[in-house]
């Protein structure tokens, strides 16, 4: 691991420092766990009480909070940004060591670039194209006709079905599945067996998208499912066939977006959100946790759903009231009308 | 890929056509993307505006909408059914090339049928039985005593624990896990460590079931978890131990069904539905997205839950009101009584 | 499989028996499926009607219910506990046969204990330490610097990223992913591309934790994500970075806990619960199914969320009322005030 003096670090991060310029820092750690060779950070005034006891060699802190702290410090107007930069210096990503494990099963039509890392048991289908510096660790499955841009980094056991195209710098974490069949069935009338609608579309994932672990993004029915540049998707998310997600939109864990829905750019979906099929959500929409969207959203802004949390007793009373709410309000209004008459 | 003239296609699909009988069609594509050798389709009147600009060689369209379109067309009373049939002709499933990859690890007690496809790194346990034309691609794990019917088609990395029995034509997409231990624990009193209840049941999945990617279906505690003929289950669904699902029921993404619950046939669960344990849901029930079921359902019909979506400000006001709804209504009623007195 | 006479079983289970002491029992089965050599169990008075028709060789039953049953029986004050003990005798876990499959790819720095089972295609990274009797079946991926205690048992395809530490007797079912990057991004202002915050923490999972299939537990951002002794986590659960879960807490399927939230000990989260980030939930809290937690919980007890389930028509009326609830109540109150004036 690299190490820096406080002075060197301040210079590299373009920050002012106060304290011992020669203090040596070899890693980043939380305030309560850091030792004298570690850099820590104070994110908000809530953490100020931890400053007193910290053994950190130095602390990233905003100028307003720094008066509370006499130890070595890096003064940052945006401590989170300074932390990101410090992490990049003190905990750089390990360099990719180009390698192709002998147990990988690679179709004869595929050219593995010299810069690639291909782990044990990887399977790569026909006509797959890869850019520079791709990382495909153990157990990944890459279907026919997939394309991986430069610096694509997969986790173990990622499955790309046929015809998935990943832009540059796309990351996908372990066990996610991209391009499985969309959920498309048809029947005549309202009962009887369902017929499968063949799902022949692909998945297009643009540059700088990051996808978490155990997430599924289905292939399009006929045209592509499309994830735009800069989108960040968490773990356990479900994106159905022919969904479009606009640039820089963020989707947190356990959320689901149903088929053919179009989500704008710069949106945020918190955890466990559900969006029904064939809707359009405009740009700059924020859905709070567990929001349930069953109509298109035309106005930017923040939206939520649900009753909030209640004690069980209160909740049971609430449910009983809600079951009759319409009637209750009609009764009250009738009584009021009578009185007014 | 196969290709057909419009006339040939019309004949094979038992549809009337209008336009150039010799127009050659080699694939299916969306209205906005299709080129002059591709067949497209117009699902509803909403898509009519796209007809004007389409470059499709021909379009599947219902007779009512066809007056709006002068290009080559196939007239279909049920365009979705015609599309399914056209996809089967123009994009047929690739034939299975029987194969057994040398890296597959197959228990000595197992006979691999000549028609099977077994991919790299597959592991097959003791006494597994397979029908004809099974597809077990890379990385699948088939536990002891599993049985796979004819035409079973798995995705990469599917895990079947011991004693999972799949009927004919069952499809399971990538990384789904069938037969993991049910969530069964016991303790005496209300605190302290939990003891595990051994889960010794299996999973029975009947003919024509399709299961999405990253779905989990647990084994029964003592008897089987049972998925009936024709059930379709989407991605990221959780089916707990000893659940029974009736024929032709459809369960969309991110839904969960808790232990020992019995769901009837011909039901539809939309996305993110939750059904509590030990319930019975009758046949022909439709649960709308995010429905939360905590009691048995005895009447067929459509059911829903939740407050709908509100703006954040409206939602916060709603939650405040709901917290006191019972008291508010009691107060109002008291005042009304007083006035009436 | 082992077999016991009723008398032997009663002695081993420290239970009284009634009926034929020499009845031989070779397994456990449900009342409706058991044959004359199988032991069954009657959990509650609901199951009493099944007793009449059962062909079970013997039945575990509580003394209060036993008067209804004349067959061979084991009398148990806690039938569930007796069942657990009987399962352990009649369906013991198969012994681990130490083995290391030749296709496993094991870093040269790792010492595989003689008692370990290592399946085909397993990948084990640098400096991994293992206790006694670990089971690492086909396709597992163990990252660098992981530590596995005694009797750790993984399912197929489990992925442990770097620096995951598992205590003794930890079980993790198939395809779960432990230690993937937390969902941490930062940007300046309210639009534009997101920067990734490097996630350098690990995951600490203490003794006797069981984790279901397709569950994800992310690594900490800087310090560890921490799952305490005895925690039980079901399938399809999402635990975000830096979450702390206290001892003996149980989390059912499809639930999600967002970043840096601290859940106490001895809590129960039913299915589909969602807990927002940076909260604290005290000990002994029970969250009912689909509970949505957006504030810290300071009082032990049971909590719920949601409107319950309504027919579609009733639900649409409810939603319409809820959208205007605040205004409706204000109007009613105004009218009441006027009348009182």
CSV table of N, CA and C in Angstrom, one decimal, chain C residues 230-283:
chain,number,residue,atom,x,y,z
C,230,UNK,N,-25.8,-15.7,15.8
C,230,UNK,CA,-27.2,-16.2,15.8
C,230,UNK,C,-28.2,-15.6,14.9
C,231,UNK,N,-27.8,-14.6,14.1
C,231,UNK,CA,-28.7,-13.9,13.2
C,231,UNK,C,-29.1,-14.9,12.1
C,232,UNK,N,-30.4,-14.9,11.7
C,232,UNK,CA,-30.9,-15.8,10.7
C,232,UNK,C,-31.5,-14.8,9.6
C,233,UNK,N,-31.0,-15.0,8.4
C,233,UNK,CA,-31.4,-14.1,7.2
C,233,UNK,C,-31.9,-15.1,6.1
C,234,UNK,N,-33.1,-14.7,5.6
C,234,UNK,CA,-33.8,-15.6,4.6
C,234,UNK,C,-33.2,-15.3,3.2
C,235,UNK,N,-33.9,-15.8,2.2
C,235,UNK,CA,-33.5,-15.5,0.8
C,235,UNK,C,-33.8,-14.1,0.3
C,236,UNK,N,-33.1,-13.7,-0.7
C,236,UNK,CA,-33.4,-12.4,-1.4
C,236,UNK,C,-33.4,-11.2,-0.5
C,237,UNK,N,-32.6,-11.3,0.5
C,237,UNK,CA,-32.5,-10.1,1.4
C,237,UNK,C,-31.4,-9.3,1.0
C,238,UNK,N,-31.5,-8.0,1.2
C,238,UNK,CA,-30.4,-7.0,0.9
C,238,UNK,C,-30.0,-6.3,2.1
C,239,UNK,N,-28.7,-6.5,2.5
C,239,UNK,CA,-28.1,-5.8,3.6
C,239,UNK,C,-27.0,-4.8,3.1
C,240,UNK,N,-27.2,-3.5,3.3
C,240,UNK,CA,-26.3,-2.6,2.7
C,240,UNK,C,-25.1,-2.3,3.5
C,241,UNK,N,-24.2,-1.5,3.0
C,241,UNK,CA,-22.9,-1.3,3.7
C,241,UNK,C,-23.0,-0.7,5.1
C,242,UNK,N,-22.2,-1.2,6.0
C,242,UNK,CA,-22.1,-0.7,7.3
C,242,UNK,C,-23.3,-0.9,8.2
C,243,UNK,N,-24.2,-1.8,7.7
C,243,UNK,CA,-25.3,-2.2,8.6
C,243,UNK,C,-24.7,-3.0,9.8
C,244,UNK,N,-25.3,-2.9,10.9
C,244,UNK,CA,-25.1,-3.7,12.1
C,244,UNK,C,-26.4,-4.4,12.5
C,245,UNK,N,-26.3,-5.8,12.6
C,245,UNK,CA,-27.5,-6.5,13.0
C,245,UNK,C,-27.1,-7.2,14.3
C,246,UNK,N,-28.0,-7.0,15.3
C,246,UNK,CA,-27.7,-7.6,16.7
C,246,UNK,C,-28.0,-9.1,16.8
C,247,UNK,N,-27.6,-9.7,17.9
C,247,UNK,CA,-27.7,-11.1,18.1
C,247,UNK,C,-29.1,-11.6,18.0
C,248,UNK,N,-29.2,-12.8,17.4
C,248,UNK,CA,-30.5,-13.6,17.3
C,248,UNK,C,-31.6,-12.9,16.6
C,249,UNK,N,-31.3,-11.8,15.8
C,249,UNK,CA,-32.3,-11.2,15.0
C,249,UNK,C,-32.6,-12.0,13.8
C,250,UNK,N,-33.9,-12.0,13.3
C,250,UNK,CA,-34.3,-12.8,12.2
C,250,UNK,C,-34.9,-11.9,11.1
C,251,UNK,N,-34.4,-12.1,9.9
C,251,UNK,CA,-34.9,-11.2,8.8
C,251,UNK,C,-35.4,-12.1,7.7
C,252,UNK,N,-36.7,-12.0,7.4
C,252,UNK,CA,-37.4,-12.8,6.4
C,252,UNK,C,-37.2,-12.3,5.0
C,253,UNK,N,-37.6,-13.1,4.0
C,253,UNK,CA,-37.3,-12.9,2.6
C,253,UNK,C,-37.7,-11.6,2.1
C,254,UNK,N,-36.9,-11.1,1.1
C,254,UNK,CA,-37.2,-9.9,0.3
C,254,UNK,C,-37.1,-8.6,1.1
C,255,UNK,N,-36.6,-8.7,2.4
C,255,UNK,CA,-36.4,-7.5,3.1
C,255,UNK,C,-35.1,-6.8,2.7
C,256,UNK,N,-35.1,-5.5,3.0
C,256,UNK,CA,-33.9,-4.7,2.7
C,256,UNK,C,-33.5,-3.8,3.9
C,257,UNK,N,-32.3,-3.6,4.2
C,257,UNK,CA,-31.8,-2.7,5.2
C,257,UNK,C,-30.8,-1.8,4.6
C,258,UNK,N,-31.1,-0.5,4.6
C,258,UNK,CA,-30.2,0.5,3.9
C,258,UNK,C,-29.0,0.8,4.8
C,259,UNK,N,-28.0,1.6,4.2
C,259,UNK,CA,-26.7,1.7,4.7
C,259,UNK,C,-26.6,2.3,6.1
C,260,UNK,N,-25.7,1.8,6.9
C,260,UNK,CA,-25.3,2.3,8.2
C,260,UNK,C,-26.4,2.2,9.2
C,261,UNK,N,-27.5,1.5,8.9
C,261,UNK,CA,-28.5,1.3,9.9
C,261,UNK,C,-28.1,0.2,10.9
C,262,UNK,N,-28.5,0.4,12.2
C,262,UNK,CA,-28.2,-0.4,13.3
C,262,UNK,C,-29.4,-1.1,13.8
C,263,UNK,N,-29.5,-2.4,13.6
C,263,UNK,CA,-30.7,-3.1,14.1
C,263,UNK,C,-30.3,-3.9,15.4
C,264,UNK,N,-31.2,-3.8,16.4
C,264,UNK,CA,-30.8,-4.4,17.7
C,264,UNK,C,-30.9,-5.9,17.7
C,265,UNK,N,-30.7,-6.5,18.9
C,265,UNK,CA,-30.7,-7.9,19.0
C,265,UNK,C,-32.2,-8.4,19.2
C,266,UNK,N,-32.4,-9.6,18.9
C,266,UNK,CA,-33.7,-10.3,19.1
C,266,UNK,C,-34.9,-9.6,18.4
C,267,UNK,N,-34.6,-9.0,17.3
C,267,UNK,CA,-35.7,-8.4,16.5
C,267,UNK,C,-36.1,-9.5,15.5
C,268,UNK,N,-37.3,-9.2,14.9
C,268,UNK,CA,-37.9,-10.0,13.9
C,268,UNK,C,-38.4,-9.1,12.8
C,269,UNK,N,-37.8,-9.3,11.6
C,269,UNK,CA,-38.3,-8.5,10.4
C,269,UNK,C,-39.0,-9.5,9.5
C,270,UNK,N,-40.3,-9.4,9.4
C,270,UNK,CA,-41.1,-10.3,8.5
C,270,UNK,C,-40.7,-10.0,7.0
C,271,UNK,N,-41.4,-10.6,6.1
C,271,UNK,CA,-41.1,-10.5,4.7
C,271,UNK,C,-41.3,-9.1,4.1
C,272,UNK,N,-40.4,-8.7,3.1
C,272,UNK,CA,-40.6,-7.5,2.4
C,272,UNK,C,-40.5,-6.2,3.2
C,273,UNK,N,-39.9,-6.3,4.4
C,273,UNK,CA,-39.7,-5.1,5.2
C,273,UNK,C,-38.6,-4.2,4.6
C,274,UNK,N,-38.7,-2.9,4.8
C,274,UNK,CA,-37.7,-2.0,4.3
C,274,UNK,C,-37.3,-1.1,5.4
C,275,UNK,N,-36.0,-0.9,5.6
C,275,UNK,CA,-35.5,0.0,6.7
C,275,UNK,C,-34.6,0.9,6.0
C,276,UNK,N,-34.9,2.2,6.2
C,276,UNK,CA,-34.1,3.3,5.6
C,276,UNK,C,-32.7,3.4,6.2
C,277,UNK,N,-31.8,4.2,5.7
C,277,UNK,CA,-30.4,4.3,6.1
C,277,UNK,C,-30.2,5.1,7.3
C,278,UNK,N,-29.1,4.9,8.0
C,278,UNK,CA,-28.7,5.7,9.2
C,278,UNK,C,-29.7,5.7,10.3
C,279,UNK,N,-30.5,4.6,10.5
C,279,UNK,CA,-31.4,4.6,11.6
C,279,UNK,C,-30.9,3.6,12.7
C,280,UNK,N,-31.5,3.7,13.8
C,280,UNK,CA,-31.3,2.8,14.9
C,280,UNK,C,-32.6,2.1,15.3
C,281,UNK,N,-32.6,0.8,15.3
C,281,UNK,CA,-33.8,0.1,15.8
C,281,UNK,C,-33.4,-0.6,17.1
C,282,UNK,N,-34.1,-0.4,18.1
C,282,UNK,CA,-33.7,-1.0,19.4
C,282,UNK,C,-33.9,-2.5,19.4
C,283,UNK,N,-33.6,-3.1,20.5
C,283,UNK,CA,-33.8,-4.6,20.7
C,283,UNK,C,-35.2,-4.9,20.7
